[in-house]
mmCIF file of C-alpha atoms in Angstrom:
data_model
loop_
_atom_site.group_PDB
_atom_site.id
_atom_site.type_symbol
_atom_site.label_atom_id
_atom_site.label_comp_id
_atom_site.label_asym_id
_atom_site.label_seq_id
_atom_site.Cartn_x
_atom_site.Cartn_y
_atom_site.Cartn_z
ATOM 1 C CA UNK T 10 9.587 -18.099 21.994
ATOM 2 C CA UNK T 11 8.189 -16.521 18.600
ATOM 3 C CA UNK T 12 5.406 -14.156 18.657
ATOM 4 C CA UNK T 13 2.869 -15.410 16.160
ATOM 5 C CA UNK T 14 -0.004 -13.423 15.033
ATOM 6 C CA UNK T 15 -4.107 -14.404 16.038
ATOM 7 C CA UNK T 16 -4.711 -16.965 14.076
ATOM 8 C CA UNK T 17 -7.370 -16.545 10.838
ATOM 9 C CA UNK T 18 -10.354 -17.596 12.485
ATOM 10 C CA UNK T 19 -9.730 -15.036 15.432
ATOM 11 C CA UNK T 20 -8.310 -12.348 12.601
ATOM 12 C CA UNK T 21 -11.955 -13.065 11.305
ATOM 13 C CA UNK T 22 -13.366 -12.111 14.381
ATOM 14 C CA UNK T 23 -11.470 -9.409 15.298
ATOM 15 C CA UNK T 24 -13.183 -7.898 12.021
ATOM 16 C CA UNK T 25 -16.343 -8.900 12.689
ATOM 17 C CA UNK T 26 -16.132 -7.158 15.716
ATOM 18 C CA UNK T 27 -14.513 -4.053 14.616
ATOM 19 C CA UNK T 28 -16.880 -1.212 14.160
ATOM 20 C CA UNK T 29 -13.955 2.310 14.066
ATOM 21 C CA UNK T 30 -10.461 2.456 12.242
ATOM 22 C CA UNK T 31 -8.023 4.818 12.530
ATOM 23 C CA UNK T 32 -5.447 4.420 9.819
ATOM 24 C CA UNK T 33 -2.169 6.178 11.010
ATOM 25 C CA UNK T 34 0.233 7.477 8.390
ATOM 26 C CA UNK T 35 -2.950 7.545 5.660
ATOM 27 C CA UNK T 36 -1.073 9.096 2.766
ATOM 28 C CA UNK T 37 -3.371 11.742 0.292
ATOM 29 C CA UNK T 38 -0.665 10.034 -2.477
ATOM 30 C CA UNK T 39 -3.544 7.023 -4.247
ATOM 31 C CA UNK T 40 -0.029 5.593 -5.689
ATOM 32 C CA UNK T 41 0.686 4.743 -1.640
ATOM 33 C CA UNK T 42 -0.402 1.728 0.009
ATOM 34 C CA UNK T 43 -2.474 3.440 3.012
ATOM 35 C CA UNK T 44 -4.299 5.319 0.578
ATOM 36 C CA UNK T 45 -5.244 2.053 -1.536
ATOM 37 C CA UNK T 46 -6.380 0.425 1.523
ATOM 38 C CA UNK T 47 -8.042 3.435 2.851
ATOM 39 C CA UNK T 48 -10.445 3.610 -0.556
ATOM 40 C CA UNK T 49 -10.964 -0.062 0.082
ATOM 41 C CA UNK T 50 -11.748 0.224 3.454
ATOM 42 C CA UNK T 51 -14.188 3.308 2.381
ATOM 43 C CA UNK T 52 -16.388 1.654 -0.449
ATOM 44 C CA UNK T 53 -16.198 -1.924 0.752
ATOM 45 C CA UNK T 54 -16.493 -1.588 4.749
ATOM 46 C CA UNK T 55 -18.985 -1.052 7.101
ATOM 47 C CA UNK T 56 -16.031 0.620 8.912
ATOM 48 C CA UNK T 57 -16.600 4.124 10.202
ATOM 49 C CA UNK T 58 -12.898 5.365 9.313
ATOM 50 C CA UNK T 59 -10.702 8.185 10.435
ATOM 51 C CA UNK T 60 -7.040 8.873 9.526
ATOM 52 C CA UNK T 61 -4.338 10.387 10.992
ATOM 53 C CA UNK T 62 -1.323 12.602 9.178
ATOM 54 C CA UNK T 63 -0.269 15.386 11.053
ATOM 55 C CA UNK T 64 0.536 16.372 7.577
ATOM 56 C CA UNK T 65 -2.192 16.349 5.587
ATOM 57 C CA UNK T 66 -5.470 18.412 5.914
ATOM 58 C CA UNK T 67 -7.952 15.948 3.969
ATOM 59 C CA UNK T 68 -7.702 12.323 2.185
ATOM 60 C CA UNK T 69 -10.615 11.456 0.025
ATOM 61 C CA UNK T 70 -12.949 14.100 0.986
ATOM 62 C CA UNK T 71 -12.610 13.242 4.520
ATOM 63 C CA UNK T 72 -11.198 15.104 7.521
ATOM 64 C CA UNK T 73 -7.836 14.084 8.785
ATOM 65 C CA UNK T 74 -6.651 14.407 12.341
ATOM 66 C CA UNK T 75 -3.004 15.005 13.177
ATOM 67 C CA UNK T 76 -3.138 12.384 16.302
ATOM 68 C CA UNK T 77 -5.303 9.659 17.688
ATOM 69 C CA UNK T 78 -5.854 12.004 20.327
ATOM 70 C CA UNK T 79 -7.415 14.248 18.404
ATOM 71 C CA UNK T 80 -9.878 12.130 16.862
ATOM 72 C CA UNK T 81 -13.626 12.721 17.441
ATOM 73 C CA UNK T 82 -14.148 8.697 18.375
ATOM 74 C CA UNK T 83 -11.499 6.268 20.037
ATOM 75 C CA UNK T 84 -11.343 4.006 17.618
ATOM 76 C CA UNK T 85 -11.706 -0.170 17.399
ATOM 77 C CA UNK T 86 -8.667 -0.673 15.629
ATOM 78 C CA UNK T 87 -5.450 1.250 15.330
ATOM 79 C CA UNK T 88 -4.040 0.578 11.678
ATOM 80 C CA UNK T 89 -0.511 1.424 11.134
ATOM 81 C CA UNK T 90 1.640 2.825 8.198
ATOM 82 C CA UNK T 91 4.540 4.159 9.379
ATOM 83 C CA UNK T 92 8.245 3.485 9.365
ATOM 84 C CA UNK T 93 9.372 0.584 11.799
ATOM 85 C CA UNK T 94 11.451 3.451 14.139
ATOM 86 C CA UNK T 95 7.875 5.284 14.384
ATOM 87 C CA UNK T 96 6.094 1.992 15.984
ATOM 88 C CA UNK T 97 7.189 2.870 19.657
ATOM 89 C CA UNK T 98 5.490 6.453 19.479
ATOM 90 C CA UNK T 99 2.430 5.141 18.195
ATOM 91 C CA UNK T 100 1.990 2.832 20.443
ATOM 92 C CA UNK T 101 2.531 5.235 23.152
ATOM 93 C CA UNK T 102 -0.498 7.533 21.719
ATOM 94 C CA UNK T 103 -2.641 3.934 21.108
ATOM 95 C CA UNK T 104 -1.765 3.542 25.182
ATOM 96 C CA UNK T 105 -2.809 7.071 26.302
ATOM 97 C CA UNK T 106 -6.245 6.973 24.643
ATOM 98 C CA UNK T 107 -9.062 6.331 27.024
ATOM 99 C CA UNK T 108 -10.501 3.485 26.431
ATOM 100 C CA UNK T 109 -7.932 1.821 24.860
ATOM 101 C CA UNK T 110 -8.208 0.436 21.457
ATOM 102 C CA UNK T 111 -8.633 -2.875 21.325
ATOM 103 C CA UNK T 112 -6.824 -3.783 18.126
ATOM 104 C CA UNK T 113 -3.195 -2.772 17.312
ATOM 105 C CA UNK T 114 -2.833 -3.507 13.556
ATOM 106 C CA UNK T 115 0.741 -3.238 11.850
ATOM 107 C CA UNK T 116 0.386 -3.748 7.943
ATOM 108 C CA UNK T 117 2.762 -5.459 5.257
ATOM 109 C CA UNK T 118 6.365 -5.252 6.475
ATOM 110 C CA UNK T 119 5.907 -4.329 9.731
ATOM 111 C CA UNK T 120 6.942 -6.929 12.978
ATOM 112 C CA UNK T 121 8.326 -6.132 16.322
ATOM 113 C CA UNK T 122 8.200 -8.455 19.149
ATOM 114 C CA UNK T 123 9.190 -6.409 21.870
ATOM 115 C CA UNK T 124 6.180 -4.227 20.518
ATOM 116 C CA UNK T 125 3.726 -6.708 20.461
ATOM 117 C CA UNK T 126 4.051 -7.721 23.863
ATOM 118 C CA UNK T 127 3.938 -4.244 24.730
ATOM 119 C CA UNK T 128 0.995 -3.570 23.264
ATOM 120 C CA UNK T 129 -0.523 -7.600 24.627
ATOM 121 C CA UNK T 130 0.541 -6.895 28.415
ATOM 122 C CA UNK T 131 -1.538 -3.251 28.020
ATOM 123 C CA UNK T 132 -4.221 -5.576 26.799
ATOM 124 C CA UNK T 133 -4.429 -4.960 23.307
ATOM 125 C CA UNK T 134 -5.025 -7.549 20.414
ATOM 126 C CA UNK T 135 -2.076 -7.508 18.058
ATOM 127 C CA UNK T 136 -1.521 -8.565 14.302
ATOM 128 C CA UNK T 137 1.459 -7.613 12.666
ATOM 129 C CA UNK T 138 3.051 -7.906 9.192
ATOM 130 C CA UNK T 139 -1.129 -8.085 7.831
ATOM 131 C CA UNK T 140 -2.812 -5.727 5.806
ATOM 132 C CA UNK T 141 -5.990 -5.100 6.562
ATOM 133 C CA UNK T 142 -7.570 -4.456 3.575
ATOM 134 C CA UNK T 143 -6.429 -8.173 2.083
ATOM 135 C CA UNK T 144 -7.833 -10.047 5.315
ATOM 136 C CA UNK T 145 -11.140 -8.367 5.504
ATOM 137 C CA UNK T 146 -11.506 -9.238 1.475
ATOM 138 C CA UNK T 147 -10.425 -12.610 2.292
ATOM 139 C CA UNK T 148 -12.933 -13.330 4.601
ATOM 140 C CA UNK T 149 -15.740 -11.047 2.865
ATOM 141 C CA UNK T 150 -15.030 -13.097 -0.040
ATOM 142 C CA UNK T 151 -13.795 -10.524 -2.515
ATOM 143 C CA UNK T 152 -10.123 -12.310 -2.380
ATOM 144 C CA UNK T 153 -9.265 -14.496 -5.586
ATOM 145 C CA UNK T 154 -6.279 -17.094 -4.809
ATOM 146 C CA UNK T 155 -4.074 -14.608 -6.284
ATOM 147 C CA UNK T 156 -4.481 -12.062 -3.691
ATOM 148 C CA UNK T 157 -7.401 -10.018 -6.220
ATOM 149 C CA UNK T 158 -10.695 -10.458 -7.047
ATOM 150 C CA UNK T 159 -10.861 -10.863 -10.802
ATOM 151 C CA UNK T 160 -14.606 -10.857 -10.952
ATOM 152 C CA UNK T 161 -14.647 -13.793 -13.340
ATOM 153 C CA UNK T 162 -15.980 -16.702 -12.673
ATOM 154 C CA UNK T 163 -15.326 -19.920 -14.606
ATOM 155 C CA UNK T 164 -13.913 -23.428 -14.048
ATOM 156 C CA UNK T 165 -12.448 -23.226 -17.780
ATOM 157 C CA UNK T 166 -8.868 -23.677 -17.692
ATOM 158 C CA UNK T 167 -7.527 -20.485 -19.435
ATOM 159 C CA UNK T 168 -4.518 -21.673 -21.699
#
């Protein structure tokens, strides 16, 4: 049997629900994808946010923690940007926090089964291959059909 993700209306919820992110692998680089979603997620969120880069000592004027065990807050949801060999390990840190997380998060590109249901039999909610940033605008309503919001709005046909 496939592993499919939550579907939207429980994606929705998850979100609704969601009050701490941890983004790990946030990237100080704005031409990255963690650090696009990371702004977003900053000026468009009611989402206290935290990152994690063992790496990098601040990312948009904000403190960054080298592990999830080191942040000040376990977080809601874990949102992950790392490479697809790096999944197990974070998983492993998601699992030793105390509480547990209740939201494992893999963005664009990244699915693993075996991972999932992992993470599901520890209890966790999973959504892979998702970005975060693009379902929370879908469902806030700043998503045009196009995957943007142009911020114009007409029913003329543009030719």
């Amino acid at each position: 049997m496939t592993w499919e993700n939550p579907p939207a209306w429980r994606r929705q919820q998850i979100l609704r629900d969601t009050r701490t992110v941890a983004v790990v692998g946030a990237s100080p680089n704005p031409a990255r994808a963690s650090n696009f979603v990371a702004t977003y997620l900053l000026a468009s969120t009611g989402f206290e946010v935290y990152f994690v880069n063992p790496n990098a000592p601040e990312i948009l004027g904000r403190p960054v923690y080298p592990s999830l065990a080191e942040l000040p807050v376990v977080p809601d949801l874990v949102d992950v940007f790392r490479r697809p060999e790096d999944l197990g390990g974070v998983l492993d840190e998601v699992l030793a926090l105390d509480p547990t997380p209740s939201t494992f998060w893999l963005q664009f590109g990244l699915f693993d089964e075996e991972l999932a249901r992992r993470a599901e039999a520890a209890g966790l909610t999973v959504v892979m291959d998702r970005c975060l940033k693009v379902e929370h605008a879908r469902f806030a309503g700043g998503l045009h059909l196009a995957g943007f919001d142009t911020g114009v709005i007409t029913s003329r046909r543009r030719d």
